[in-house]
Amino acid sequence: MRNRYLDLLRFLAIVRVVVYHVTGWATLTLVFPAMSVMFALAGSLMAASLTRSGPAAVGRRLRRLLPSLWVLAAVFVPAMLLSGLPVSPRVLLWLFPIADPPANDWGALALSIIWYLRDYLWFVLASPVAFWLFRRAPLPTVLAPYLLLVAIEAGIYPAPPVLREFGLYFGAWMLGFAHHAGMLRRLSGRVLYPVALTLAVGGGAWIVGHPGPRGYDLNDNHLGNALWSAAFILIVLGRAPSGAAWLSRSQLADRVVTVVNRRALTVYLWHMPFVVALTPLVDVVGWSHQDPLGLAIRVLLVFALVGLVTLAVGWVEDVAARRRPELIPGGPRRPGEAADPDGAEPRARSGAAPRSEVLDPAVVPAQRSPGTPAAVDVNAG
């Protein structure tokens, strides 16, 4: 049986990312640091896979991640090639984005969300070694990414961008390992709350003291982001309930959460092109991003368009997960049809690790671009 609380967290993170990219509201990053939450959930799932399948879990994760990207690339890469993108061997990075794949001017903005898949890919590949280290020295392994980030931000170690991302988001991934192992749930309140408070105060102070171009936006501040997000994760996962039974009281809400979880990667990959395409169009008709009504219309239009493309190609996620393809997920199971072995997670028990994995999360933003419209933030979620 799935832990619906974790499904709900993923649902909220995905919705928050889309709304943030439409509105550009920096406050949303502080209220709900969605990207770190998504990486933490992914880390927990990866740990569950490694516990059950060993290194073979890497291939399973990649199998579920890449097909939806290939569908996106099949649409946008030819369009970019026809509009000026040079043909080079680097175009093959759209098949396996171990580094940022090439894009032309408009593609760099519309497809900037690929940074998340690049980082996710690295984290999956690094997970067998990280999990081996974690099982032998849990606390040092969890702290290592944060110490790396401190060294980078302090100028002690001038690292390349990929290592900086490890310092920022792999720490959240490792907290997911700790969640899977039951470490977070076993922390007493006398330990968990003071640690979370210390991290939040430290991160908040760093953010206030080092504001970015958008003010107090977590995406402009790596160290503040890491500390603030770690505090948030400790609370929402360290004191996670065993489920969200109340969700089933509303059939509509329960189905919506299921659909978004089953189509998380599709929503993530396709929402940004619509945000970028709609921004100049809605400005023309007067739906300004500075007007609450205009923002509401923008948000609804993006979700409507993402819904349409999800109906068209979202079934690819079912095929990648070796499930029966569905137009709208979450319908009644056919007689004799087995539950998805990769999509179910037992309800959490205090101190117990789940024996199977839920769907991969997918969501979140992109690289900064000097030409980004005011209402569009492509740096994160």
Tab-separated table of C-alpha atoms in Angstrom:
chain	number	residue	atom	x	y	z
A	1	MET	CA	0.000	0.000	0.000
A	2	ARG	CA	1.286	3.451	-0.928
A	3	ASN	CA	2.173	6.020	1.678
A	4	ARG	CA	-0.197	8.754	0.568
A	5	TYR	CA	1.533	11.334	2.721
A	6	LEU	CA	4.643	11.051	0.526
A	7	ASP	CA	2.436	11.200	-2.563
A	8	LEU	CA	0.876	14.368	-1.167
A	9	LEU	CA	4.304	15.918	-0.558
A	10	ARG	CA	5.315	15.195	-4.142
A	11	PHE	CA	2.024	16.599	-5.446
A	12	LEU	CA	2.481	19.826	-3.479
A	13	ALA	CA	6.088	20.144	-4.662
A	14	ILE	CA	5.129	19.760	-8.321
A	15	VAL	CA	2.279	22.242	-8.117
A	16	ARG	CA	4.474	24.696	-6.238
A	17	VAL	CA	7.183	24.504	-8.905
A	18	VAL	CA	4.752	25.245	-11.725
A	19	VAL	CA	3.134	28.139	-9.855
A	20	TYR	CA	6.554	29.555	-8.988
A	21	HIS	CA	7.695	29.495	-12.600
A	22	VAL	CA	4.556	31.333	-13.693
A	23	THR	CA	4.500	33.936	-10.935
A	24	GLY	CA	8.166	34.308	-9.985
A	25	TRP	CA	7.168	34.731	-6.312
A	26	ALA	CA	10.379	34.292	-4.296
A	27	THR	CA	8.393	33.716	-1.092
A	28	LEU	CA	7.248	30.348	-2.432
A	29	THR	CA	10.817	29.032	-2.306
A	30	LEU	CA	10.980	29.741	1.431
A	31	VAL	CA	7.507	28.458	2.258
A	32	PHE	CA	8.090	25.163	0.423
A	33	PRO	CA	11.620	24.346	-0.880
A	34	ALA	CA	10.216	21.998	-3.485
A	35	MET	CA	13.396	20.993	-5.267
A	36	SER	CA	15.155	19.744	-2.159
A	37	VAL	CA	12.008	17.929	-1.069
A	38	MET	CA	11.831	16.223	-4.457
A	39	PHE	CA	15.467	15.143	-4.251
A	40	ALA	CA	14.933	13.871	-0.704
A	41	LEU	CA	11.957	11.779	-1.809
A	42	ALA	CA	13.966	10.493	-4.766
A	43	GLY	CA	16.855	9.578	-2.467
A	44	SER	CA	14.518	7.619	-0.229
A	45	LEU	CA	13.153	5.721	-3.231
A	46	MET	CA	16.642	5.052	-4.537
A	47	ALA	CA	17.699	3.652	-1.179
A	48	ALA	CA	14.654	1.373	-1.212
A	49	SER	CA	15.583	0.172	-4.710
A	50	LEU	CA	19.187	-0.482	-3.740
A	51	THR	CA	18.090	-2.371	-0.637
A	52	ARG	CA	15.903	-4.628	-2.728
A	53	SER	CA	17.802	-4.923	-6.017
A	54	GLY	CA	21.373	-3.817	-5.401
A	55	PRO	CA	23.219	-1.995	-8.246
A	56	ALA	CA	20.576	-3.210	-10.712
A	57	ALA	CA	18.408	-0.434	-9.289
A	58	VAL	CA	20.461	2.068	-11.311
A	59	GLY	CA	19.230	0.618	-14.591
A	60	ARG	CA	15.655	0.597	-13.313
A	61	ARG	CA	15.827	4.263	-12.334
A	62	LEU	CA	17.279	5.220	-15.716
A	63	ARG	CA	14.649	3.184	-17.523
A	64	ARG	CA	11.921	5.175	-15.801
A	65	LEU	CA	13.618	8.531	-16.252
A	66	LEU	CA	14.782	8.661	-19.861
A	67	PRO	CA	11.832	7.729	-22.141
A	68	SER	CA	9.816	10.835	-21.212
A	69	LEU	CA	12.881	12.960	-21.954
A	70	TRP	CA	13.247	11.290	-25.343
A	71	VAL	CA	9.639	12.191	-26.212
A	72	LEU	CA	10.347	15.834	-25.353
A	73	ALA	CA	13.589	15.754	-27.356
A	74	ALA	CA	11.814	14.234	-30.366
A	75	VAL	CA	9.656	17.356	-30.526
A	76	PHE	CA	12.070	20.124	-29.584
A	77	VAL	CA	15.472	19.008	-30.888
A	78	PRO	CA	14.387	18.928	-34.569
A	79	ALA	CA	12.697	22.313	-34.051
A	80	MET	CA	15.923	23.755	-32.626
A	81	LEU	CA	18.016	22.238	-35.425
A	82	LEU	CA	15.703	23.831	-37.984
A	83	SER	CA	15.984	27.195	-36.227
A	84	GLY	CA	19.747	27.465	-35.989
A	85	LEU	CA	21.099	24.912	-33.508
A	86	PRO	CA	24.389	23.582	-34.966
A	87	VAL	CA	24.571	19.856	-35.610
A	88	SER	CA	27.287	18.347	-33.415
A	89	PRO	CA	27.940	15.175	-31.404
A	90	ARG	CA	26.772	17.066	-28.288
A	91	VAL	CA	23.206	16.782	-29.561
A	92	LEU	CA	23.403	13.169	-28.383
A	93	LEU	CA	23.341	14.500	-24.823
A	94	TRP	CA	19.583	14.796	-25.306
A	95	LEU	CA	19.551	11.000	-25.123
A	96	PHE	CA	21.600	10.820	-21.929
A	97	PRO	CA	22.084	14.278	-20.326
A	98	ILE	CA	25.161	13.612	-18.247
A	99	ALA	CA	25.988	17.260	-19.068
A	100	ASP	CA	23.795	20.129	-20.248
A	101	PRO	CA	22.642	19.277	-23.789
A	102	PRO	CA	22.954	22.017	-26.432
A	103	ALA	CA	20.102	24.382	-27.186
A	104	ASN	CA	19.527	27.514	-29.232
A	105	ASP	CA	18.300	30.826	-27.826
A	106	TRP	CA	14.641	29.996	-27.311
A	107	GLY	CA	15.345	26.363	-26.476
A	108	ALA	CA	17.791	27.295	-23.725
A	109	LEU	CA	14.957	29.032	-21.897
A	110	ALA	CA	12.069	26.709	-22.680
A	111	LEU	CA	14.089	23.554	-21.912
A	112	SER	CA	16.226	24.919	-19.091
A	113	ILE	CA	14.550	22.496	-16.690
A	114	ILE	CA	16.894	19.802	-18.020
A	115	TRP	CA	19.365	20.700	-15.256
A	116	TYR	CA	17.189	18.662	-12.884
A	117	LEU	CA	17.491	15.517	-14.991
A	118	ARG	CA	21.247	16.088	-15.288
A	119	ASP	CA	21.616	16.237	-11.511
A	120	TYR	CA	19.194	13.346	-10.995
A	121	LEU	CA	21.218	11.250	-13.425
A	122	TRP	CA	24.459	11.937	-11.559
A	123	PHE	CA	22.843	11.175	-8.214
A	124	VAL	CA	21.471	7.857	-9.459
A	125	LEU	CA	24.875	6.846	-10.834
A	126	ALA	CA	26.585	7.827	-7.570
A	127	SER	CA	24.018	6.136	-5.333
A	128	PRO	CA	25.458	2.575	-5.154
A	129	VAL	CA	28.741	3.906	-3.762
A	130	ALA	CA	27.003	6.486	-1.568
A	131	PHE	CA	24.646	3.834	-0.194
A	132	TRP	CA	27.573	1.531	0.616
A	133	LEU	CA	29.252	4.377	2.510
A	134	PHE	CA	25.998	5.386	4.198
A	135	ARG	CA	25.425	1.905	5.620
A	136	ARG	CA	28.888	1.972	7.184
A	137	ALA	CA	29.072	5.591	8.324
A	138	PRO	CA	25.614	7.199	8.128
A	139	LEU	CA	26.216	10.569	9.769
A	140	PRO	CA	29.521	11.429	8.008
A	141	THR	CA	28.005	10.413	4.666
A	142	VAL	CA	24.958	12.639	5.199
A	143	LEU	CA	27.133	15.585	6.287
A	144	ALA	CA	29.697	15.240	3.473
A	145	PRO	CA	27.700	17.106	0.754
A	146	TYR	CA	26.982	19.993	3.113
A	147	LEU	CA	30.640	20.266	4.109
A	148	LEU	CA	31.567	20.242	0.420
A	149	LEU	CA	29.157	23.109	-0.212
A	150	VAL	CA	30.547	25.116	2.718
A	151	ALA	CA	34.065	24.673	1.323
A	152	ILE	CA	32.924	25.811	-2.125
A	153	GLU	CA	30.968	28.817	-0.863
A	154	ALA	CA	33.836	29.872	1.399
A	155	GLY	CA	36.218	29.804	-1.569
A	156	ILE	CA	38.333	27.023	-0.061
A	157	TYR	CA	37.622	24.697	-2.970
A	158	PRO	CA	36.811	26.220	-6.391
A	159	ALA	CA	34.742	23.321	-7.674
A	160	PRO	CA	33.073	22.837	-11.074
A	161	PRO	CA	29.271	23.371	-11.260
A	162	VAL	CA	28.434	19.677	-11.018
A	163	LEU	CA	30.167	19.389	-7.640
A	164	ARG	CA	28.395	22.500	-6.421
A	165	GLU	CA	25.108	20.837	-7.295
A	166	PHE	CA	26.246	17.777	-5.367
A	167	GLY	CA	26.839	19.990	-2.367
A	168	LEU	CA	23.419	21.584	-2.652
A	169	TYR	CA	21.048	18.792	-3.642
A	170	PHE	CA	22.897	15.559	-2.919
A	171	GLY	CA	22.627	16.488	0.752
A	172	ALA	CA	18.844	16.332	0.385
A	173	TRP	CA	19.231	13.021	-1.478
A	174	MET	CA	21.239	11.662	1.472
A	175	LEU	CA	18.553	12.824	3.908
A	176	GLY	CA	16.276	10.640	1.779
A	177	PHE	CA	18.626	7.733	2.509
A	178	ALA	CA	18.287	8.550	6.208
A	179	HIS	CA	14.500	8.628	5.877
A	180	HIS	CA	14.477	5.212	4.225
A	181	ALA	CA	16.674	3.809	7.008
A	182	GLY	CA	14.305	5.164	9.662
A	183	MET	CA	16.976	7.432	11.134
A	184	LEU	CA	14.881	10.579	10.928
A	185	ARG	CA	11.831	9.035	12.563
A	186	ARG	CA	13.950	7.668	15.400
A	187	LEU	CA	15.281	11.107	16.307
A	188	SER	CA	13.655	12.334	19.494
A	189	GLY	CA	12.006	15.718	19.521
A	190	ARG	CA	14.726	16.978	21.849
A	191	VAL	CA	17.234	16.380	19.070
A	192	LEU	CA	15.265	16.883	15.858
A	193	TYR	CA	13.613	20.223	16.634
A	194	PRO	CA	16.718	22.024	17.957
A	195	VAL	CA	18.760	20.761	14.980
A	196	ALA	CA	16.069	21.865	12.532
A	197	LEU	CA	15.768	25.232	14.248
A	198	THR	CA	19.542	25.761	14.168
A	199	LEU	CA	19.675	24.932	10.454
A	200	ALA	CA	16.718	27.200	9.687
A	201	VAL	CA	18.164	30.114	11.666
A	202	GLY	CA	21.593	29.651	10.098
A	203	GLY	CA	20.165	29.339	6.604
A	204	GLY	CA	17.791	32.254	7.107
A	205	ALA	CA	20.569	34.477	8.437
A	206	TRP	CA	22.783	33.623	5.464
A	207	ILE	CA	19.936	34.372	3.033
A	208	VAL	CA	19.175	37.731	4.684
A	209	GLY	CA	22.854	38.620	4.733
A	210	HIS	CA	23.455	37.573	1.125
A	211	PRO	CA	20.351	38.528	-0.887
A	212	GLY	CA	20.380	37.679	-4.566
A	213	PRO	CA	19.098	39.594	-7.591
A	214	ARG	CA	15.530	38.521	-6.721
A	215	GLY	CA	15.825	39.272	-3.039
A	216	TYR	CA	15.328	36.364	-0.675
A	217	ASP	CA	14.882	33.681	-3.306
A	218	LEU	CA	16.443	30.359	-2.288
A	219	ASN	CA	17.514	29.687	-5.856
A	220	ASP	CA	19.986	32.579	-5.706
A	221	ASN	CA	21.694	31.335	-2.548
A	222	HIS	CA	23.195	27.838	-2.511
A	223	LEU	CA	24.295	27.655	1.118
A	224	GLY	CA	21.178	29.326	2.502
A	225	ASN	CA	19.084	27.029	0.306
A	226	ALA	CA	20.839	23.899	1.557
A	227	LEU	CA	20.503	24.787	5.253
A	228	TRP	CA	16.918	26.046	5.067
A	229	SER	CA	15.841	23.048	2.981
A	230	ALA	CA	17.562	20.570	5.321
A	231	ALA	CA	15.569	22.009	8.238
A	232	PHE	CA	12.352	21.679	6.238
A	233	ILE	CA	13.112	18.076	5.247
A	234	LEU	CA	13.930	17.083	8.819
A	235	ILE	CA	10.471	18.204	9.901
A	236	VAL	CA	8.318	16.958	7.021
A	237	LEU	CA	10.069	13.574	6.796
A	238	GLY	CA	11.300	13.195	10.369
A	239	ARG	CA	7.779	13.638	11.671
A	240	ALA	CA	6.013	12.138	8.673
A	241	PRO	CA	2.744	10.347	9.471
A	242	SER	CA	2.230	6.796	8.272
A	243	GLY	CA	-0.170	8.012	5.630
A	244	ALA	CA	-2.878	10.522	4.744
A	245	ALA	CA	-6.086	8.560	5.181
A	246	TRP	CA	-8.152	11.745	5.134
A	247	LEU	CA	-7.235	12.191	1.467
A	248	SER	CA	-9.416	9.257	0.462
A	249	ARG	CA	-12.490	11.036	1.840
A	250	SER	CA	-12.531	13.122	-1.327
A	251	GLN	CA	-12.524	10.929	-4.414
A	252	LEU	CA	-11.606	13.900	-6.623
A	253	ALA	CA	-8.673	15.049	-4.477
A	254	ASP	CA	-7.407	11.483	-4.133
A	255	ARG	CA	-7.517	10.945	-7.897
A	256	VAL	CA	-5.808	14.275	-8.640
A	257	VAL	CA	-2.927	13.419	-6.300
A	258	THR	CA	-2.603	10.027	-7.969
A	259	VAL	CA	-2.609	11.475	-11.486
A	260	VAL	CA	0.031	14.097	-10.713
A	261	ASN	CA	2.271	11.504	-9.042
A	262	ARG	CA	1.951	9.108	-11.970
A	263	ARG	CA	2.657	11.917	-14.453
A	264	ALA	CA	5.196	13.895	-12.412
A	265	LEU	CA	7.970	13.698	-14.994
A	266	THR	CA	5.688	14.718	-17.860
A	267	VAL	CA	4.369	17.711	-15.923
A	268	TYR	CA	7.885	18.761	-15.024
A	269	LEU	CA	9.336	18.481	-18.510
A	270	TRP	CA	6.514	20.189	-20.377
A	271	HIS	CA	5.382	22.986	-18.085
A	272	MET	CA	8.327	25.303	-18.736
A	273	PRO	CA	7.902	25.530	-22.536
A	274	PHE	CA	4.298	26.610	-21.949
A	275	VAL	CA	5.323	29.161	-19.326
A	276	VAL	CA	7.844	30.683	-21.740
A	277	ALA	CA	5.488	30.603	-24.736
A	278	LEU	CA	2.539	32.135	-22.880
A	279	THR	CA	4.432	34.971	-21.192
A	280	PRO	CA	4.607	37.326	-24.217
A	281	LEU	CA	1.169	36.260	-25.470
A	282	VAL	CA	-0.715	37.028	-22.274
A	283	ASP	CA	1.141	40.322	-21.920
A	284	VAL	CA	-0.247	41.362	-25.295
A	285	VAL	CA	-3.848	40.887	-24.130
A	286	GLY	CA	-3.189	42.679	-20.851
A	287	TRP	CA	-2.880	39.764	-18.416
A	288	SER	CA	0.108	41.242	-16.655
A	289	HIS	CA	2.131	39.214	-14.176
A	290	GLN	CA	1.749	42.176	-11.831
A	291	ASP	CA	-2.018	41.776	-11.799
A	292	PRO	CA	-3.496	39.028	-9.536
A	293	LEU	CA	-6.197	38.193	-12.078
A	294	GLY	CA	-3.652	38.069	-14.865
A	295	LEU	CA	-1.428	35.767	-12.823
A	296	ALA	CA	-4.365	33.491	-12.028
A	297	ILE	CA	-5.232	33.248	-15.731
A	298	ARG	CA	-1.590	32.463	-16.564
A	299	VAL	CA	-1.467	29.687	-13.966
A	300	LEU	CA	-4.735	28.145	-15.176
A	301	LEU	CA	-3.627	28.275	-18.816
A	302	VAL	CA	-0.317	26.570	-18.058
A	303	PHE	CA	-2.003	23.805	-16.072
A	304	ALA	CA	-4.605	23.351	-18.819
A	305	LEU	CA	-1.950	23.024	-21.527
A	306	VAL	CA	0.149	20.689	-19.385
A	307	GLY	CA	-2.980	18.618	-18.835
A	308	LEU	CA	-3.518	18.291	-22.578
A	309	VAL	CA	0.055	17.242	-23.317
A	310	THR	CA	-0.103	14.826	-20.383
A	311	LEU	CA	-3.132	13.162	-21.947
A	312	ALA	CA	-1.201	12.899	-25.208
A	313	VAL	CA	2.172	11.547	-24.031
A	314	GLY	CA	1.905	10.855	-20.299
A	315	TRP	CA	1.309	7.161	-20.960
A	316	VAL	CA	5.040	6.918	-21.782
A	317	GLU	CA	5.645	6.961	-18.024
A	318	ASP	CA	3.447	3.870	-17.708
A	319	VAL	CA	5.404	2.074	-20.410
A	320	ALA	CA	8.721	3.070	-18.791
A	321	ALA	CA	7.466	1.688	-15.477
A	322	ARG	CA	6.180	-1.474	-17.183
A	323	ARG	CA	2.606	-0.712	-16.213
A	324	ARG	CA	-0.482	-0.975	-18.360
A	325	PRO	CA	-0.717	2.382	-20.223
A	326	GLU	CA	-3.584	4.567	-19.024
A	327	LEU	CA	-4.966	7.801	-20.408
A	328	ILE	CA	-5.839	9.013	-16.909
A	329	PRO	CA	-4.038	7.067	-14.141
A	330	GLY	CA	-5.623	5.828	-10.971
A	331	GLY	CA	-8.632	4.014	-12.386
A	332	PRO	CA	-9.867	0.685	-11.017
A	333	ARG	CA	-7.424	-2.165	-11.443
A	334	ARG	CA	-8.360	-4.933	-13.814
A	335	PRO	CA	-9.180	-8.328	-12.269
A	336	GLY	CA	-5.975	-10.250	-11.707
A	337	GLU	CA	-3.782	-7.254	-12.469
A	338	ALA	CA	-0.834	-7.051	-10.084
A	339	ALA	CA	0.152	-3.865	-8.341
A	340	ASP	CA	3.074	-2.002	-9.853
A	341	PRO	CA	6.164	-3.378	-8.070
A	342	ASP	CA	8.039	-0.139	-8.686
A	343	GLY	CA	5.148	2.111	-7.842
A	344	ALA	CA	4.049	0.969	-4.419
A	345	GLU	CA	5.494	1.748	-1.066
A	346	PRO	CA	4.387	0.176	2.193
A	347	ARG	CA	2.976	2.514	4.762
A	348	ALA	CA	5.768	3.908	6.860
A	349	ARG	CA	6.392	2.322	10.228
A	350	SER	CA	8.391	4.059	12.861
A	351	GLY	CA	12.023	3.099	12.412
A	352	ALA	CA	11.233	0.803	9.513
A	353	ALA	CA	12.481	1.129	5.962
A	354	PRO	CA	10.092	0.593	3.041
A	355	ARG	CA	10.697	-2.562	1.050
A	356	SER	CA	9.657	-1.217	-2.296
A	357	GLU	CA	9.647	2.027	-4.169
A	358	VAL	CA	7.117	4.546	-5.349
A	359	LEU	CA	7.089	6.553	-8.528
A	360	ASP	CA	9.976	8.805	-9.309
A	361	PRO	CA	9.395	12.449	-8.674
A	362	ALA	CA	10.241	14.774	-11.366
A	363	VAL	CA	10.161	18.405	-11.233
A	364	VAL	CA	11.926	21.528	-11.134
A	365	PRO	CA	13.633	24.257	-12.844
A	366	ALA	CA	16.375	25.606	-14.731
A	367	GLN	CA	19.462	27.599	-15.405
A	368	ARG	CA	19.382	31.357	-15.108
A	369	SER	CA	19.030	33.236	-18.343
A	370	PRO	CA	19.600	36.980	-18.591
A	371	GLY	CA	16.691	37.295	-21.003
A	372	THR	CA	14.142	35.519	-18.857
A	373	PRO	CA	10.786	37.358	-18.619
A	374	ALA	CA	10.048	38.845	-15.219
A	375	ALA	CA	7.382	36.312	-14.383
A	376	VAL	CA	9.504	33.323	-15.340
A	377	ASP	CA	12.223	31.894	-13.148
A	378	VAL	CA	14.138	29.142	-14.832
A	379	ASN	CA	16.609	28.506	-12.062
A	380	ALA	CA	14.679	26.141	-9.856
A	381	GLY	CA	11.459	25.229	-8.287
